[in-house]
CSV table of N, CA, C and O and ligand atoms in Angstrom, one decimal:
chain,number,residue,atom,x,y,z
A,9,UNK,N,-27.3,-9.4,-5.0
A,9,UNK,CA,-26.1,-8.8,-5.1
A,9,UNK,C,-26.2,-7.1,-5.3
A,9,UNK,O,-25.7,-7.7,-6.3
A,10,UNK,N,-26.0,-6.3,-4.7
A,10,UNK,CA,-26.3,-5.0,-5.3
A,10,UNK,C,-24.7,-4.4,-5.5
A,10,UNK,O,-24.0,-4.7,-4.3
A,11,UNK,N,-24.2,-3.0,-5.7
A,11,UNK,CA,-23.2,-2.7,-5.5
A,11,UNK,C,-23.2,-2.1,-4.0
A,11,UNK,O,-22.0,-2.2,-3.1
A,12,UNK,N,-23.6,-2.0,-3.3
A,12,UNK,CA,-23.3,-1.2,-1.8
A,12,UNK,C,-23.5,-2.1,-1.0
A,12,UNK,O,-22.5,-2.3,0.2
A,13,UNK,N,-23.3,-3.7,-1.2
A,13,UNK,CA,-23.5,-4.8,-0.2
A,13,UNK,C,-22.4,-5.7,-1.2
A,13,UNK,O,-21.5,-6.8,-0.2
A,14,UNK,N,-22.0,-5.6,-2.0
A,14,UNK,CA,-20.6,-6.2,-2.7
A,14,UNK,C,-19.1,-6.2,-2.1
A,14,UNK,O,-18.8,-4.7,-1.8
A,15,UNK,N,-18.6,-7.1,-1.8
A,15,UNK,CA,-17.3,-7.3,-1.5
A,15,UNK,C,-16.4,-7.2,-2.7
A,15,UNK,O,-16.5,-8.1,-3.4
A,16,UNK,N,-15.3,-6.7,-3.0
A,16,UNK,CA,-14.6,-6.8,-4.1
A,16,UNK,C,-13.8,-7.9,-3.9
A,16,UNK,O,-13.4,-8.2,-3.1
A,17,UNK,N,-13.7,-8.2,-5.7
A,17,UNK,CA,-12.6,-9.8,-5.1
A,17,UNK,C,-11.5,-9.3,-5.6
A,17,UNK,O,-11.7,-8.9,-7.4
A,18,UNK,N,-9.9,-10.0,-5.2
A,18,UNK,CA,-9.0,-9.8,-5.8
A,18,UNK,C,-8.7,-10.8,-6.2
A,18,UNK,O,-8.2,-12.0,-5.2
A,19,UNK,N,-7.9,-11.0,-7.3
A,19,UNK,CA,-7.5,-12.6,-7.5
A,19,UNK,C,-6.0,-12.2,-8.0
A,19,UNK,O,-5.0,-11.5,-8.7
A,20,UNK,N,-5.1,-12.9,-6.6
A,20,UNK,CA,-4.0,-12.6,-7.1
A,20,UNK,C,-2.9,-13.7,-7.3
A,20,UNK,O,-3.1,-14.9,-6.6
A,21,UNK,N,-1.6,-13.9,-7.6
A,21,UNK,CA,-0.8,-15.3,-8.0
A,21,UNK,C,0.7,-15.1,-7.2
A,21,UNK,O,0.8,-13.8,-6.7
A,22,UNK,N,1.0,-16.2,-6.2
A,22,UNK,CA,2.3,-15.7,-5.2
A,22,UNK,C,3.1,-15.7,-6.4
A,22,UNK,O,3.3,-16.5,-7.2
A,23,UNK,N,3.7,-15.0,-5.9
A,23,UNK,CA,5.4,-14.7,-6.4
A,23,UNK,C,5.4,-13.2,-7.7
A,23,UNK,O,6.4,-13.5,-8.2
A,24,UNK,N,4.6,-13.2,-8.4
A,24,UNK,CA,4.0,-12.1,-8.9
A,24,UNK,C,4.1,-11.0,-8.4
A,24,UNK,O,3.6,-10.5,-8.0
A,25,UNK,N,4.6,-10.1,-9.2
A,25,UNK,CA,4.9,-9.0,-9.1
A,25,UNK,C,4.4,-7.7,-9.2
A,25,UNK,O,4.3,-6.8,-8.2
A,26,UNK,N,3.3,-8.3,-10.1
A,26,UNK,CA,1.9,-6.7,-10.3
A,26,UNK,C,1.5,-7.5,-9.2
A,26,UNK,O,1.1,-6.4,-9.0
A,27,UNK,N,0.4,-8.6,-9.2
A,27,UNK,CA,0.1,-8.7,-7.8
A,27,UNK,C,0.5,-8.4,-6.3
A,27,UNK,O,0.4,-8.0,-5.7
A,28,UNK,N,1.9,-8.1,-6.3
A,28,UNK,CA,2.8,-7.8,-4.8
A,28,UNK,C,2.4,-6.1,-4.7
A,28,UNK,O,1.9,-5.6,-3.4
A,29,UNK,N,2.1,-5.7,-5.8
A,29,UNK,CA,2.1,-3.8,-6.0
A,29,UNK,C,0.8,-3.7,-5.4
A,29,UNK,O,0.7,-3.0,-4.4
A,30,UNK,N,-0.2,-4.9,-5.6
A,30,UNK,CA,-1.7,-4.6,-4.9
A,30,UNK,C,-1.7,-4.9,-4.1
A,30,UNK,O,-2.2,-4.2,-2.9
A,31,UNK,N,-1.1,-5.9,-3.3
A,31,UNK,CA,-0.7,-6.7,-2.4
A,31,UNK,C,-0.7,-5.9,-1.3
A,31,UNK,O,-1.3,-4.9,-0.3
A,32,UNK,N,0.7,-4.9,-1.1
A,32,UNK,CA,1.0,-4.3,-0.7
A,32,UNK,C,-0.1,-2.9,-0.8
A,32,UNK,O,0.3,-2.2,0.8
A,33,UNK,N,-0.6,-2.0,-1.5
A,33,UNK,CA,-1.1,-1.6,-1.7
A,33,UNK,C,-2.8,-1.5,-0.5
A,33,UNK,O,-3.0,-0.9,0.6
A,34,UNK,N,-3.2,-2.5,-1.0
A,34,UNK,CA,-3.9,-2.9,-0.1
A,34,UNK,C,-3.8,-2.6,1.6
A,34,UNK,O,-4.4,-2.9,2.6
A,35,UNK,N,-2.5,-3.6,1.8
A,35,UNK,CA,-2.0,-3.6,3.3
A,35,UNK,C,-2.2,-2.8,3.2
A,35,UNK,O,-2.1,-2.1,4.5
A,36,UNK,N,-0.9,-1.4,2.7
A,36,UNK,CA,-0.6,-0.2,3.4
A,36,UNK,C,-1.9,0.7,3.8
A,36,UNK,O,-1.5,1.8,4.8
A,37,UNK,N,-2.5,0.7,3.2
A,37,UNK,CA,-4.1,2.1,2.7
A,37,UNK,C,-4.3,1.3,4.0
A,37,UNK,O,-5.8,2.1,4.0
A,38,UNK,N,-4.5,-0.2,4.6
A,38,UNK,CA,-5.6,-0.8,5.8
A,38,UNK,C,-7.0,-0.8,5.0
A,38,UNK,O,-7.8,-1.0,6.1
A,39,UNK,N,-7.2,-1.0,3.4
A,39,UNK,CA,-8.1,-2.0,2.9
A,39,UNK,C,-8.1,-4.1,2.9
A,39,UNK,O,-8.8,-3.7,2.0
A,40,UNK,N,-6.6,-3.6,3.0
A,40,UNK,CA,-7.3,-5.5,3.0
A,40,UNK,C,-8.3,-6.1,3.2
A,40,UNK,O,-8.6,-7.1,2.7
A,41,UNK,N,-8.8,-5.6,4.7
A,41,UNK,CA,-10.4,-6.6,5.2
A,41,UNK,C,-11.2,-5.9,4.0
A,41,UNK,O,-12.3,-6.6,4.6
A,42,UNK,N,-11.2,-4.9,3.5
A,42,UNK,CA,-12.3,-4.3,2.7
A,42,UNK,C,-12.7,-5.2,1.2
A,42,UNK,O,-13.6,-5.0,0.6
A,43,UNK,N,-12.1,-6.2,1.4
A,43,UNK,CA,-11.7,-7.3,-0.3
A,43,UNK,C,-11.2,-8.2,0.4
A,43,UNK,O,-10.8,-8.9,1.0
A,44,UNK,N,-12.1,-9.2,-0.7
A,44,UNK,CA,-11.4,-10.9,-0.2
A,44,UNK,C,-10.7,-10.9,-1.9
A,44,UNK,O,-10.6,-10.7,-2.6
A,45,UNK,N,-9.4,-11.8,-0.5
A,45,UNK,CA,-8.5,-11.4,-1.6
A,45,UNK,C,-8.6,-13.4,-2.3
A,45,UNK,O,-8.4,-14.4,-1.5
A,46,UNK,N,-8.8,-13.8,-3.7
A,46,UNK,CA,-8.3,-14.7,-3.5
A,46,UNK,C,-7.2,-15.6,-4.0
A,46,UNK,O,-7.0,-15.0,-5.4
A,47,UNK,N,-6.1,-16.1,-3.8
A,47,UNK,CA,-4.6,-15.5,-4.1
A,47,UNK,C,-4.6,-17.7,-4.1
A,47,UNK,O,-5.0,-18.7,-3.7
A,48,UNK,N,-3.4,-17.5,-5.0
A,48,UNK,CA,-3.4,-18.9,-5.5
A,48,UNK,C,-1.5,-19.1,-5.3
A,48,UNK,O,-1.3,-18.4,-6.2
A,49,UNK,N,-1.2,-20.2,-5.5
A,49,UNK,CA,0.5,-20.6,-5.8
A,49,UNK,C,0.3,-21.6,-7.7
A,49,UNK,O,-0.4,-21.7,-7.8
A,50,UNK,N,1.7,-20.5,-7.8
A,50,UNK,CA,1.4,-21.2,-9.5
A,50,UNK,C,1.2,-22.6,-9.0
A,50,UNK,O,2.5,-23.1,-8.4
A,51,UNK,N,0.3,-23.2,-10.1
A,51,UNK,CA,0.8,-24.7,-10.4
A,51,UNK,C,0.1,-25.6,-9.8
A,51,UNK,O,0.0,-26.5,-9.7
A,52,UNK,N,-0.7,-25.2,-9.2
A,52,UNK,CA,-1.7,-25.5,-7.7
A,52,UNK,C,-2.9,-25.8,-8.3
A,52,UNK,O,-3.8,-25.0,-9.6
A,53,UNK,N,-3.8,-26.6,-7.8
A,53,UNK,CA,-5.4,-27.4,-8.2
A,53,UNK,C,-6.0,-25.9,-7.9
A,53,UNK,O,-7.2,-25.7,-8.7
A,54,UNK,N,-5.6,-24.9,-7.0
A,54,UNK,CA,-6.1,-23.5,-6.5
A,54,UNK,C,-6.6,-22.7,-8.0
A,54,UNK,O,-7.2,-22.1,-8.8
A,55,UNK,N,-4.9,-23.1,-8.5
A,55,UNK,CA,-4.4,-21.9,-10.0
A,55,UNK,C,-5.8,-22.3,-10.8
A,55,UNK,O,-6.3,-21.4,-11.5
A,56,UNK,N,-6.0,-23.2,-11.1
A,56,UNK,CA,-7.0,-24.0,-11.8
A,56,UNK,C,-8.3,-23.3,-12.2
A,56,UNK,O,-8.7,-22.9,-13.2
A,57,UNK,N,-8.5,-23.6,-10.9
A,57,UNK,CA,-10.3,-23.3,-10.2
A,57,UNK,C,-10.4,-21.4,-10.5
A,57,UNK,O,-12.0,-21.5,-11.3
A,58,UNK,N,-9.3,-20.8,-10.1
A,58,UNK,CA,-9.2,-19.4,-10.5
A,58,UNK,C,-9.5,-19.4,-11.3
A,58,UNK,O,-10.3,-18.5,-12.1
A,59,UNK,N,-8.4,-20.0,-12.3
A,59,UNK,CA,-8.7,-19.4,-14.0
A,59,UNK,C,-10.0,-19.9,-14.6
A,59,UNK,O,-10.3,-19.0,-15.2
A,60,UNK,N,-10.4,-21.0,-14.1
A,60,UNK,CA,-11.5,-21.4,-14.8
A,60,UNK,C,-12.5,-20.6,-13.9
A,60,UNK,O,-14.1,-20.0,-15.1
A,61,UNK,N,-12.8,-19.9,-13.3
A,61,UNK,CA,-13.5,-18.6,-12.6
A,61,UNK,C,-13.8,-17.6,-13.5
A,61,UNK,O,-14.6,-16.8,-13.7
A,62,UNK,N,-12.2,-17.3,-13.9
A,62,UNK,CA,-12.4,-15.7,-14.1
A,62,UNK,C,-12.5,-15.9,-15.8
A,62,UNK,O,-12.5,-15.1,-16.6
A,63,UNK,N,-12.3,-17.0,-16.3
A,63,UNK,CA,-12.0,-17.4,-18.2
A,63,UNK,C,-13.5,-16.5,-19.4
A,63,UNK,O,-13.1,-16.1,-19.8
A,64,UNK,N,-14.2,-16.9,-18.1
A,64,UNK,CA,-15.8,-16.0,-18.5
A,64,UNK,C,-15.8,-15.1,-18.8
A,64,UNK,O,-16.3,-14.3,-19.6
A,65,UNK,N,-15.3,-14.0,-18.1
A,65,UNK,CA,-15.1,-13.2,-17.7
A,65,UNK,C,-14.4,-12.2,-18.4
A,65,UNK,O,-14.4,-10.5,-18.5
A,66,UNK,N,-13.2,-12.4,-18.9
A,66,UNK,CA,-12.1,-12.3,-19.4
A,66,UNK,C,-11.6,-11.9,-21.0
A,66,UNK,O,-11.7,-13.4,-21.0
A,67,UNK,N,-11.4,-11.6,-21.4
A,67,UNK,CA,-10.2,-11.5,-23.0
A,67,UNK,C,-9.7,-13.0,-22.5
A,67,UNK,O,-8.8,-13.4,-23.8
A,68,UNK,N,-8.5,-12.4,-21.7
A,68,UNK,CA,-7.7,-12.7,-21.1
A,68,UNK,C,-6.9,-13.1,-20.0
A,68,UNK,O,-7.3,-11.9,-20.0
A,69,UNK,N,-7.0,-13.9,-19.1
A,69,UNK,CA,-6.8,-14.2,-17.8
A,69,UNK,C,-5.5,-13.5,-17.6
A,69,UNK,O,-4.1,-14.4,-18.3
A,70,UNK,N,-5.7,-12.6,-16.4
A,70,UNK,CA,-3.7,-12.7,-16.1
A,70,UNK,C,-4.1,-12.0,-14.6
A,70,UNK,O,-5.2,-11.8,-14.3
A,71,UNK,N,-2.9,-11.8,-13.5
A,71,UNK,CA,-2.9,-11.5,-12.7
A,71,UNK,C,-2.2,-10.7,-12.9
A,71,UNK,O,-0.4,-10.4,-13.1
A,72,UNK,N,-2.6,-9.6,-11.5
A,72,UNK,CA,-3.5,-9.5,-11.1
A,72,UNK,C,-4.7,-9.3,-11.9
A,72,UNK,O,-5.1,-8.6,-12.9
A,73,UNK,N,-6.0,-9.9,-10.8
A,73,UNK,CA,-7.5,-9.7,-11.9
A,73,UNK,C,-8.4,-9.1,-10.4
A,73,UNK,O,-8.2,-9.8,-9.8
A,74,UNK,N,-9.2,-8.8,-11.1
A,74,UNK,CA,-10.3,-8.3,-9.6
A,74,UNK,C,-11.6,-8.0,-10.5
A,74,UNK,O,-11.6,-7.4,-11.4
A,75,UNK,N,-12.9,-8.4,-9.3
A,75,UNK,CA,-14.1,-7.8,-9.7
A,75,UNK,C,-14.3,-6.9,-9.1
A,75,UNK,O,-14.6,-6.9,-7.9
A,76,UNK,N,-13.9,-5.2,-9.7
A,76,UNK,CA,-14.1,-4.8,-8.1
A,76,UNK,C,-15.6,-3.7,-8.3
A,76,UNK,O,-16.1,-3.7,-7.2
A,77,UNK,N,-16.9,-4.6,-8.8
A,77,UNK,CA,-18.0,-4.6,-8.5
A,77,UNK,C,-18.9,-5.1,-9.4
A,77,UNK,O,-18.2,-6.3,-10.2
A,78,UNK,N,-20.4,-5.7,-8.7
A,78,UNK,CA,-20.7,-7.0,-9.7
A,78,UNK,C,-20.1,-6.6,-11.2
A,78,UNK,O,-21.0,-6.0,-11.5
A,79,UNK,N,-19.7,-7.4,-11.9
A,79,UNK,CA,-19.8,-7.7,-13.6
A,79,UNK,C,-18.8,-7.2,-13.5
A,79,UNK,O,-18.7,-7.6,-15.1
A,80,UNK,N,-18.2,-6.2,-13.5
A,80,UNK,CA,-16.9,-5.3,-13.5
A,80,UNK,C,-15.7,-5.9,-13.4
A,80,UNK,O,-15.2,-5.8,-12.0
A,81,UNK,N,-15.1,-6.9,-14.3
A,81,UNK,CA,-13.5,-7.3,-13.9
A,81,UNK,C,-12.6,-6.6,-14.7
A,81,UNK,O,-12.8,-5.9,-15.6
A,82,UNK,N,-11.5,-6.2,-13.8
A,82,UNK,CA,-10.1,-6.3,-14.5
A,82,UNK,C,-9.1,-6.5,-14.7
A,82,UNK,O,-8.9,-7.5,-13.4
A,83,UNK,N,-8.1,-6.5,-15.2
A,83,UNK,CA,-7.0,-7.1,-14.5
A,83,UNK,C,-5.6,-6.4,-14.8
A,83,UNK,O,-4.4,-6.7,-14.7
A,84,UNK,N,-5.4,-4.9,-14.6
A,84,UNK,CA,-4.2,-4.1,-14.5
A,84,UNK,C,-4.3,-3.7,-13.2
A,84,UNK,O,-5.1,-3.4,-12.7
A,85,UNK,N,-2.6,-4.2,-13.0
A,85,UNK,CA,-2.5,-3.5,-11.5
A,85,UNK,C,-2.5,-1.9,-11.2
A,85,UNK,O,-3.3,-1.6,-10.2
A,86,UNK,N,-2.2,-1.4,-12.2
A,86,UNK,CA,-2.3,0.6,-12.3
A,86,UNK,C,-3.9,0.3,-12.3
A,86,UNK,O,-4.0,1.2,-11.1
A,87,UNK,N,-4.7,-0.5,-12.7
A,87,UNK,CA,-6.2,0.2,-12.8
A,87,UNK,C,-6.6,-0.7,-11.1
A,87,UNK,O,-7.4,0.2,-10.7
A,88,UNK,N,-6.2,-1.5,-10.9
A,88,UNK,CA,-6.6,-1.9,-9.5
A,88,UNK,C,-6.7,-1.3,-8.0
A,88,UNK,O,-7.3,-0.7,-7.5
A,89,UNK,N,-5.3,-0.5,-8.5
A,89,UNK,CA,-5.0,0.3,-7.0
A,89,UNK,C,-5.8,1.6,-7.5
A,89,UNK,O,-6.0,1.8,-6.7
A,90,UNK,N,-5.7,2.3,-8.6
A,90,UNK,CA,-6.5,3.7,-8.9
A,90,UNK,C,-7.8,3.9,-8.3
A,90,UNK,O,-8.4,4.2,-7.7
A,91,UNK,N,-8.3,2.2,-8.5
A,91,UNK,CA,-10.6,1.9,-8.3
A,91,UNK,C,-10.3,2.2,-6.4
A,91,UNK,O,-10.9,2.8,-6.2
A,92,UNK,N,-9.1,1.3,-5.7
A,92,UNK,CA,-9.1,1.3,-4.2
A,92,UNK,C,-9.2,2.6,-3.9
A,92,UNK,O,-9.0,3.4,-2.8
A,93,UNK,N,-8.3,2.8,-4.8
A,93,UNK,CA,-7.4,4.7,-3.6
A,93,UNK,C,-8.6,5.5,-4.1
A,93,UNK,O,-8.4,6.2,-3.0
A,94,UNK,N,-9.0,5.4,-5.3
A,94,UNK,CA,-9.9,6.2,-5.1
A,94,UNK,C,-11.0,6.3,-4.6
A,94,UNK,O,-12.0,7.2,-3.5
A,95,UNK,N,-11.8,5.6,-4.0
A,95,UNK,CA,-13.0,4.7,-3.0
A,95,UNK,C,-12.4,5.4,-2.2
A,95,UNK,O,-13.4,5.7,-1.1
A,96,UNK,N,-11.3,5.1,-1.3
A,96,UNK,CA,-10.5,5.7,-0.1
A,96,UNK,C,-9.8,6.8,0.4
A,96,UNK,O,-9.9,7.0,1.0
A,97,UNK,N,-9.9,7.6,-0.8
A,97,UNK,CA,-9.1,8.5,-1.2
A,97,UNK,C,-7.9,8.8,-0.3
A,97,UNK,O,-7.2,9.3,0.5
A,98,UNK,N,-6.9,7.8,-0.9
A,98,UNK,CA,-6.0,7.8,-0.5
A,98,UNK,C,-5.4,7.9,-2.0
A,98,UNK,O,-5.7,8.2,-3.3
A,99,UNK,N,-3.5,8.5,-1.7
A,99,UNK,CA,-2.9,9.2,-2.8
A,99,UNK,C,-1.9,7.3,-2.8
A,99,UNK,O,-1.0,7.6,-1.7
A,100,UNK,N,-1.6,7.4,-3.0
A,100,UNK,CA,-0.7,6.0,-3.4
A,100,UNK,C,0.9,6.7,-3.7
A,100,UNK,O,1.5,6.0,-3.0
A,101,UNK,N,0.8,7.5,-3.4
A,101,UNK,CA,2.3,8.4,-4.2
A,101,UNK,C,2.3,8.8,-2.5
A,101,UNK,O,4.0,9.1,-2.5
A,102,UNK,N,1.7,9.1,-1.7
A,102,UNK,CA,2.1,9.5,-0.4
A,102,UNK,C,2.7,8.0,0.9
A,102,UNK,O,2.5,7.8,1.4
A,103,UNK,N,2.5,6.8,-0.1
A,103,UNK,CA,2.6,5.2,0.7
A,103,UNK,C,4.2,4.9,0.8
A,103,UNK,O,4.5,4.5,-0.8
A,104,UNK,N,5.0,5.4,1.9
A,104,UNK,CA,6.1,4.9,1.8
A,104,UNK,C,6.5,3.4,1.5
A,104,UNK,O,7.5,3.4,0.5
A,105,UNK,N,5.6,2.2,2.0
A,105,UNK,CA,6.5,0.7,1.5
A,105,UNK,C,6.1,0.9,0.1
A,105,UNK,O,6.5,0.3,-1.1
A,106,UNK,N,4.9,1.0,-0.5
A,106,UNK,CA,4.4,1.0,-1.9
A,106,UNK,C,5.1,1.7,-2.9
A,106,UNK,O,5.6,1.2,-4.0
A,107,UNK,N,5.5,2.9,-2.5
A,107,UNK,CA,6.3,4.2,-3.6
A,107,UNK,C,8.1,3.2,-3.4
A,107,UNK,O,8.1,2.4,-4.9
A,108,UNK,N,8.8,2.5,-2.3
A,108,UNK,CA,9.1,2.3,-2.1
A,108,UNK,C,9.2,1.0,-3.0
A,108,UNK,O,10.8,0.7,-3.8
A,109,UNK,N,8.6,0.6,-3.2
A,109,UNK,CA,8.4,-0.9,-4.1
A,109,UNK,C,8.7,-1.1,-5.4
A,109,UNK,O,9.4,-1.8,-6.2
A,110,UNK,N,7.5,-0.2,-5.7
A,110,UNK,CA,7.0,0.3,-7.2
A,110,UNK,C,8.6,0.9,-8.1
A,110,UNK,O,8.8,0.6,-8.7
A,111,UNK,N,8.9,1.9,-7.1
A,111,UNK,CA,9.8,2.5,-7.5
A,111,UNK,C,11.2,2.2,-7.5
A,111,UNK,O,12.2,2.5,-8.7
A,112,UNK,N,11.2,1.2,-6.4
A,112,UNK,CA,12.6,0.3,-6.4
A,112,UNK,C,12.9,-1.3,-7.3
A,112,UNK,O,12.9,-1.4,-8.1
A,113,UNK,N,12.1,-2.0,-5.6
A,113,UNK,CA,12.6,-3.5,-6.0
A,113,UNK,C,11.3,-3.7,-7.8
A,113,UNK,O,12.0,-4.3,-9.0
A,114,UNK,N,10.5,-2.9,-7.7
A,114,UNK,CA,9.6,-3.8,-9.3
A,114,UNK,C,10.2,-2.6,-10.2
A,114,UNK,O,10.0,-3.5,-11.5
A,115,UNK,N,10.3,-1.6,-10.1
A,115,UNK,CA,10.9,-0.7,-11.0
A,115,UNK,C,12.4,-1.8,-12.0
A,115,UNK,O,11.9,-1.9,-13.5
A,116,UNK,N,13.1,-2.3,-11.2
A,116,UNK,CA,14.4,-2.7,-11.2
A,116,UNK,C,13.9,-4.2,-11.6
A,116,UNK,O,14.5,-4.8,-12.5
A,117,UNK,N,13.0,-5.1,-11.3
A,117,UNK,CA,13.1,-6.3,-11.8
A,117,UNK,C,12.3,-6.1,-13.7
A,117,UNK,O,12.7,-7.0,-14.6
A,118,UNK,N,11.8,-5.4,-14.4
A,118,UNK,CA,11.0,-4.8,-14.9
A,118,UNK,C,12.0,-4.6,-15.7
A,118,UNK,O,12.0,-4.7,-17.2
A,119,UNK,N,13.2,-3.5,-15.4
A,119,UNK,CA,14.1,-3.0,-16.7
A,119,UNK,C,15.2,-4.7,-16.8
A,119,UNK,O,15.8,-4.4,-17.9
A,120,UNK,N,15.4,-5.7,-15.8
A,120,UNK,CA,15.7,-6.4,-15.8
A,120,UNK,C,15.4,-7.1,-17.0
A,120,UNK,O,15.7,-8.5,-17.9
A,121,UNK,N,13.7,-7.4,-16.8
A,121,UNK,CA,13.0,-8.6,-17.7
A,121,UNK,C,13.2,-7.7,-18.6
A,121,UNK,O,13.4,-8.5,-20.1
A,122,UNK,N,13.4,-6.2,-18.8
A,122,UNK,CA,13.4,-5.9,-20.7
A,122,UNK,C,14.2,-6.4,-21.1
A,122,UNK,O,14.8,-6.7,-22.3
A,123,UNK,N,15.4,-6.0,-20.6
A,123,UNK,CA,16.9,-6.2,-21.2
A,123,UNK,C,17.3,-7.8,-21.3
A,123,UNK,O,17.6,-8.4,-22.1
A,124,UNK,N,16.4,-8.5,-20.4
A,124,UNK,CA,17.3,-9.9,-20.7
A,124,UNK,C,16.2,-10.7,-22.1
A,124,UNK,O,16.6,-11.3,-22.9
A,125,UNK,N,15.0,-10.4,-22.0
A,125,UNK,CA,14.4,-10.4,-23.5
A,125,UNK,C,15.0,-9.9,-24.8
A,125,UNK,O,15.5,-10.5,-25.9
A,126,UNK,N,15.9,-8.6,-24.5
A,126,UNK,CA,16.4,-8.0,-25.7
A,126,UNK,C,17.9,-8.8,-26.2
A,126,UNK,O,17.6,-8.9,-27.3
A,127,UNK,N,18.2,-9.6,-25.3
A,127,UNK,CA,19.6,-9.9,-25.4
A,127,UNK,C,19.1,-11.4,-25.8
A,127,UNK,O,20.1,-11.6,-26.5
A,128,UNK,N,17.9,-12.2,-25.1
A,128,UNK,CA,17.6,-12.9,-26.0
A,128,UNK,C,17.2,-12.9,-27.4
A,128,UNK,O,17.5,-13.7,-28.4
A,129,UNK,N,16.8,-12.3,-27.7
A,129,UNK,CA,16.2,-12.1,-28.9
A,129,UNK,C,17.6,-11.5,-30.3
A,129,UNK,O,17.7,-12.8,-31.0
A,130,UNK,N,18.4,-10.4,-29.2
A,130,UNK,CA,19.8,-10.5,-30.3
A,130,UNK,C,20.0,-11.8,-30.3
A,130,UNK,O,21.6,-12.2,-31.3
A,131,UNK,N,20.7,-12.6,-29.0
A,131,UNK,CA,21.4,-13.8,-29.3
A,131,UNK,C,20.8,-14.9,-30.2
A,131,UNK,O,21.3,-15.3,-31.4
A,132,UNK,N,19.4,-15.1,-30.1
A,132,UNK,CA,19.0,-16.0,-30.9
A,132,UNK,C,18.7,-14.9,-32.7
A,132,UNK,O,18.7,-16.2,-33.5
A,133,UNK,N,19.1,-14.2,-33.1
A,133,UNK,CA,19.2,-13.5,-34.1
A,133,UNK,C,20.6,-13.4,-35.2
A,133,UNK,O,21.3,-13.5,-36.1
A,134,UNK,N,21.7,-13.7,-33.6
A,134,UNK,CA,23.1,-14.1,-34.3
A,134,UNK,C,23.5,-15.4,-35.1
A,134,UNK,O,23.0,-16.6,-34.7
B,411,GSH,N1,-0.1,-4.9,-17.0
B,411,GSH,C1,-0.2,-6.2,-16.6
B,411,GSH,C2,0.8,-7.7,-16.5
B,411,GSH,C3,0.2,-8.3,-15.7
B,411,GSH,C4,1.4,-9.7,-16.2
B,411,GSH,O1,2.3,-9.8,-16.8
B,411,GSH,N2,1.0,-10.9,-15.0
B,411,GSH,C5,2.1,-12.1,-15.1
B,411,GSH,C6,1.8,-12.8,-14.0
B,411,GSH,S1,3.2,-12.1,-12.9
B,411,GSH,C7,0.7,-12.9,-16.0
B,411,GSH,O2,-0.6,-12.3,-15.6
B,411,GSH,N3,0.8,-13.5,-16.9
B,411,GSH,C8,-0.1,-14.7,-17.4
B,411,GSH,C9,-0.5,-15.2,-16.7
B,411,GSH,O3,0.1,-16.1,-15.8
B,411,GSH,O4,-1.4,-16.1,-17.5
B,411,GSH,C10,-0.5,-5.1,-14.8
B,411,GSH,O5,0.2,-5.0,-14.7
B,411,GSH,O6,-1.6,-5.6,-14.4
């Protein structure tokens, strides 16, 4: 398969905030039909299959992941969004739903997660 005929594959874990970021971008930009989405529920048989599929290509499997071009695998949500944004000439900063999610619920969940980690660390050191 050549780069011209290859359909990028995006791997998404349900309920993952980073994966939702990628999914929202693809939906709002209208690019969802240009990629193959392989998603799975946590702890499902499908998760095992997808992890086994990705494992030979990545130092560490995490989600979201994507095969952007034949043999080119990436795992960072921002890199995946940047690749598709550049390819389609779309600016994520101008996408209302995507920006609302990234600057709102996503940013808040990252902040709370970090605070929780710090509280746990402080509690275990006390
Ligand atoms: N920096 C990464 C973080 C991704 C991340 O932490 N994803 C979690 C799921 S929410 C993950 O893959 N955890 C390990 C795992 O599920 O094996 C990104 O922005 O894509």
